[in-house]
Amino acid sequence: MSGTAVHSLADLKDLAVAAAVVPSETPKREVKRDAQGRSYATGRRKNAIARVWIKPGKGEILVNEKKAAQYFARPVLRMLITQPFLVADRYNQFDVVCTVTGGGLSGQAGAVRHGISRALTYYEPDLRGILKVAGFLTRDSRAVERKKYGKAKARRSFQFSKR
């Protein structure tokens, strides 16, 4: 044990009270920025991986060297990638540069949102609580189920015929 002997239930109770008195402090998160003042994070969703850099600016978002409105043509996808800024009340305060590979547009938009959220927490650690409650820091692990042999798709069987 750790040096204190427990001989009775009273000693055990005293140990429990002593352990409860000492607050377990959560470590203070530190700011992570590079020499240019940018924060970097990786976001993932389905098969898509996004490398995201954020820095203070006018709110420009570049995805694979194209403007977000051009790359993500659907308004729903553009709304998806700006959600972290809206929740954190930092809309149009950061410029975003990201490169995305793999997956389709929906998965890529989810990966960019995840990356932006993580990069925001590295730039301003105080925003972590807000973004965590909103669910933006959790990697969405849902992916397409693999096809099994003897099946038409992952679970779909071939059409049955009696004759």
mmCIF file of C-alpha atoms in Angstrom:
data_model
loop_
_atom_site.group_PDB
_atom_site.id
_atom_site.type_symbol
_atom_site.label_atom_id
_atom_site.label_comp_id
_atom_site.label_asym_id
_atom_site.label_seq_id
_atom_site.Cartn_x
_atom_site.Cartn_y
_atom_site.Cartn_z
ATOM 1 C CA MET A 1 0.000 0.000 0.000
ATOM 2 C CA SER A 2 0.976 3.648 0.052
ATOM 3 C CA GLY A 3 2.369 3.831 3.583
ATOM 4 C CA THR A 4 -0.811 4.053 5.685
ATOM 5 C CA ALA A 5 -2.060 0.866 7.253
ATOM 6 C CA VAL A 6 -5.788 0.243 7.464
ATOM 7 C CA HIS A 7 -6.709 -1.766 10.603
ATOM 8 C CA SER A 8 -10.418 -1.030 10.931
ATOM 9 C CA LEU A 9 -13.429 0.364 9.122
ATOM 10 C CA ALA A 10 -12.925 3.704 10.893
ATOM 11 C CA ASP A 11 -9.434 4.001 9.369
ATOM 12 C CA LEU A 12 -10.904 3.242 5.949
ATOM 13 C CA LYS A 13 -13.569 5.912 6.442
ATOM 14 C CA ASP A 14 -10.897 8.458 7.422
ATOM 15 C CA LEU A 15 -8.969 7.633 4.234
ATOM 16 C CA ALA A 16 -12.098 8.149 2.110
ATOM 17 C CA VAL A 17 -12.796 11.516 3.748
ATOM 18 C CA ALA A 18 -9.170 12.613 3.240
ATOM 19 C CA ALA A 19 -9.312 11.610 -0.423
ATOM 20 C CA ALA A 20 -12.560 13.521 -0.939
ATOM 21 C CA VAL A 21 -11.134 16.715 0.600
ATOM 22 C CA VAL A 22 -8.269 16.929 -1.923
ATOM 23 C CA PRO A 23 -9.776 18.338 -5.143
ATOM 24 C CA SER A 24 -8.625 16.587 -8.272
ATOM 25 C CA GLU A 25 -7.578 19.485 -10.478
ATOM 26 C CA THR A 26 -8.023 19.160 -14.191
ATOM 27 C CA PRO A 27 -4.839 20.162 -15.963
ATOM 28 C CA LYS A 28 -4.935 23.655 -17.422
ATOM 29 C CA ARG A 29 -4.794 23.357 -21.207
ATOM 30 C CA GLU A 30 -2.128 25.399 -22.918
ATOM 31 C CA VAL A 31 -2.285 27.429 -26.125
ATOM 32 C CA LYS A 32 -0.741 25.671 -29.142
ATOM 33 C CA ARG A 33 0.333 28.041 -31.930
ATOM 34 C CA ASP A 34 3.136 27.929 -34.477
ATOM 35 C CA ALA A 35 5.573 30.731 -35.419
ATOM 36 C CA GLN A 36 2.980 32.366 -37.728
ATOM 37 C CA GLY A 37 0.365 32.424 -34.935
ATOM 38 C CA ARG A 38 -1.710 29.588 -36.426
ATOM 39 C CA SER A 39 -3.250 26.602 -34.682
ATOM 40 C CA TYR A 40 -3.313 23.244 -36.454
ATOM 41 C CA ALA A 41 -5.618 20.274 -35.983
ATOM 42 C CA THR A 42 -6.714 17.173 -37.854
ATOM 43 C CA GLY A 43 -10.396 16.381 -38.316
ATOM 44 C CA ARG A 44 -11.867 13.046 -39.381
ATOM 45 C CA ARG A 45 -15.274 11.818 -40.537
ATOM 46 C CA LYS A 46 -16.074 8.573 -42.413
ATOM 47 C CA ASN A 47 -13.102 8.145 -44.798
ATOM 48 C CA ALA A 48 -12.309 11.866 -45.008
ATOM 49 C CA ILE A 49 -9.324 13.495 -43.298
ATOM 50 C CA ALA A 50 -8.972 17.273 -43.019
ATOM 51 C CA ARG A 51 -5.807 19.143 -42.047
ATOM 52 C CA VAL A 52 -6.911 22.524 -40.684
ATOM 53 C CA TRP A 53 -4.981 25.700 -39.856
ATOM 54 C CA ILE A 54 -6.739 28.682 -38.258
ATOM 55 C CA LYS A 55 -5.441 32.193 -37.610
ATOM 56 C CA PRO A 56 -7.081 35.531 -36.773
ATOM 57 C CA GLY A 57 -8.557 37.165 -39.860
ATOM 58 C CA LYS A 58 -11.712 38.204 -41.710
ATOM 59 C CA GLY A 59 -13.468 34.828 -41.819
ATOM 60 C CA GLU A 60 -12.183 33.480 -45.141
ATOM 61 C CA ILE A 61 -12.330 29.698 -45.468
ATOM 62 C CA LEU A 62 -10.149 28.003 -48.100
ATOM 63 C CA VAL A 63 -10.638 24.291 -48.767
ATOM 64 C CA ASN A 64 -8.047 22.704 -51.088
ATOM 65 C CA GLU A 65 -7.110 26.207 -52.325
ATOM 66 C CA LYS A 66 -10.739 27.009 -53.270
ATOM 67 C CA LYS A 67 -13.215 29.195 -51.411
ATOM 68 C CA ALA A 68 -15.615 27.229 -49.224
ATOM 69 C CA ALA A 69 -18.629 28.433 -51.237
ATOM 70 C CA GLN A 70 -17.073 27.021 -54.386
ATOM 71 C CA TYR A 71 -15.843 23.730 -52.893
ATOM 72 C CA PHE A 72 -18.964 22.983 -50.820
ATOM 73 C CA ALA A 73 -21.739 23.994 -53.235
ATOM 74 C CA ARG A 74 -24.602 22.868 -50.991
ATOM 75 C CA PRO A 75 -25.628 25.451 -48.345
ATOM 76 C CA VAL A 76 -26.048 22.697 -45.740
ATOM 77 C CA LEU A 77 -22.375 21.761 -46.019
ATOM 78 C CA ARG A 78 -21.276 25.410 -45.761
ATOM 79 C CA MET A 79 -23.468 25.807 -42.674
ATOM 80 C CA LEU A 80 -21.909 22.656 -41.208
ATOM 81 C CA ILE A 81 -18.348 23.983 -41.392
ATOM 82 C CA THR A 82 -19.243 27.373 -39.840
ATOM 83 C CA GLN A 83 -21.091 25.868 -36.839
ATOM 84 C CA PRO A 84 -18.056 25.832 -34.488
ATOM 85 C CA PHE A 85 -17.537 29.577 -35.013
ATOM 86 C CA LEU A 86 -21.216 30.346 -34.424
ATOM 87 C CA VAL A 87 -21.375 28.273 -31.220
ATOM 88 C CA ALA A 88 -18.143 29.823 -29.905
ATOM 89 C CA ASP A 89 -19.305 33.331 -30.954
ATOM 90 C CA ARG A 90 -16.205 33.780 -33.145
ATOM 91 C CA TYR A 91 -17.883 34.121 -36.556
ATOM 92 C CA ASN A 92 -15.754 36.002 -39.145
ATOM 93 C CA GLN A 93 -12.860 36.342 -36.681
ATOM 94 C CA PHE A 94 -10.644 33.529 -38.013
ATOM 95 C CA ASP A 95 -9.269 32.620 -41.428
ATOM 96 C CA VAL A 96 -9.241 28.893 -42.159
ATOM 97 C CA VAL A 97 -6.967 27.052 -44.569
ATOM 98 C CA CYS A 98 -7.522 23.326 -44.900
ATOM 99 C CA THR A 99 -6.716 20.398 -47.147
ATOM 100 C CA VAL A 100 -9.172 17.508 -47.312
ATOM 101 C CA THR A 101 -8.692 14.049 -48.776
ATOM 102 C CA GLY A 102 -10.843 10.945 -49.024
ATOM 103 C CA GLY A 103 -14.547 10.309 -48.766
ATOM 104 C CA GLY A 104 -17.372 12.332 -50.289
ATOM 105 C CA LEU A 105 -18.401 15.928 -49.803
ATOM 106 C CA SER A 106 -20.574 15.233 -46.741
ATOM 107 C CA GLY A 107 -17.793 13.356 -44.962
ATOM 108 C CA GLN A 108 -15.284 16.025 -45.932
ATOM 109 C CA ALA A 109 -17.495 18.784 -44.511
ATOM 110 C CA GLY A 110 -17.792 16.823 -41.253
ATOM 111 C CA ALA A 111 -14.020 16.371 -41.161
ATOM 112 C CA VAL A 112 -13.459 20.114 -41.684
ATOM 113 C CA ARG A 113 -15.929 20.918 -38.878
ATOM 114 C CA HIS A 114 -14.124 18.500 -36.545
ATOM 115 C CA GLY A 115 -10.747 19.991 -37.481
ATOM 116 C CA ILE A 116 -11.930 23.589 -37.010
ATOM 117 C CA SER A 117 -13.353 22.720 -33.592
ATOM 118 C CA ARG A 118 -10.119 21.097 -32.452
ATOM 119 C CA ALA A 119 -7.999 23.949 -33.830
ATOM 120 C CA LEU A 120 -10.196 26.485 -31.991
ATOM 121 C CA THR A 121 -9.574 24.665 -28.705
ATOM 122 C CA TYR A 122 -5.832 24.802 -29.351
ATOM 123 C CA TYR A 123 -6.017 28.515 -30.157
ATOM 124 C CA GLU A 124 -8.340 29.376 -27.244
ATOM 125 C CA PRO A 125 -8.475 26.563 -24.644
ATOM 126 C CA ASP A 126 -11.380 28.298 -22.840
ATOM 127 C CA LEU A 127 -13.688 27.410 -25.757
ATOM 128 C CA ARG A 128 -13.257 23.679 -25.133
ATOM 129 C CA GLY A 129 -16.258 23.400 -22.787
ATOM 130 C CA ILE A 130 -18.663 25.092 -25.203
ATOM 131 C CA LEU A 131 -17.526 23.036 -28.186
ATOM 132 C CA LYS A 132 -17.545 19.787 -26.204
ATOM 133 C CA VAL A 133 -21.122 20.314 -25.011
ATOM 134 C CA ALA A 134 -22.148 21.041 -28.624
ATOM 135 C CA GLY A 135 -20.569 17.704 -29.630
ATOM 136 C CA PHE A 136 -18.061 19.115 -32.116
ATOM 137 C CA LEU A 137 -14.951 17.631 -30.488
ATOM 138 C CA THR A 138 -16.188 14.045 -30.655
ATOM 139 C CA ARG A 139 -15.080 12.193 -33.758
ATOM 140 C CA ASP A 140 -18.149 10.704 -35.427
ATOM 141 C CA SER A 141 -17.038 7.083 -35.750
ATOM 142 C CA ARG A 142 -19.929 5.905 -37.908
ATOM 143 C CA ALA A 143 -18.725 4.459 -41.196
ATOM 144 C CA VAL A 144 -20.116 2.299 -43.988
ATOM 145 C CA GLU A 145 -20.430 -1.357 -43.021
ATOM 146 C CA ARG A 146 -18.347 -3.720 -45.134
ATOM 147 C CA LYS A 147 -19.896 -6.079 -47.667
ATOM 148 C CA LYS A 148 -20.015 -9.727 -46.596
ATOM 149 C CA TYR A 149 -19.514 -12.680 -48.910
ATOM 150 C CA GLY A 150 -22.711 -14.439 -49.958
ATOM 151 C CA LYS A 151 -24.630 -11.150 -49.691
ATOM 152 C CA ALA A 152 -25.599 -8.569 -52.301
ATOM 153 C CA LYS A 153 -24.568 -5.716 -49.986
ATOM 154 C CA ALA A 154 -23.561 -5.546 -46.317
ATOM 155 C CA ARG A 155 -26.785 -7.234 -45.148
ATOM 156 C CA ARG A 156 -29.022 -7.485 -48.206
ATOM 157 C CA SER A 157 -29.527 -11.034 -49.469
ATOM 158 C CA PHE A 158 -30.062 -12.042 -53.061
ATOM 159 C CA GLN A 159 -33.674 -12.454 -54.131
ATOM 160 C CA PHE A 160 -35.051 -15.821 -53.105
ATOM 161 C CA SER A 161 -36.660 -18.051 -55.742
ATOM 162 C CA LYS A 162 -38.359 -21.331 -54.885
ATOM 163 C CA ARG A 163 -37.813 -22.822 -58.380
#
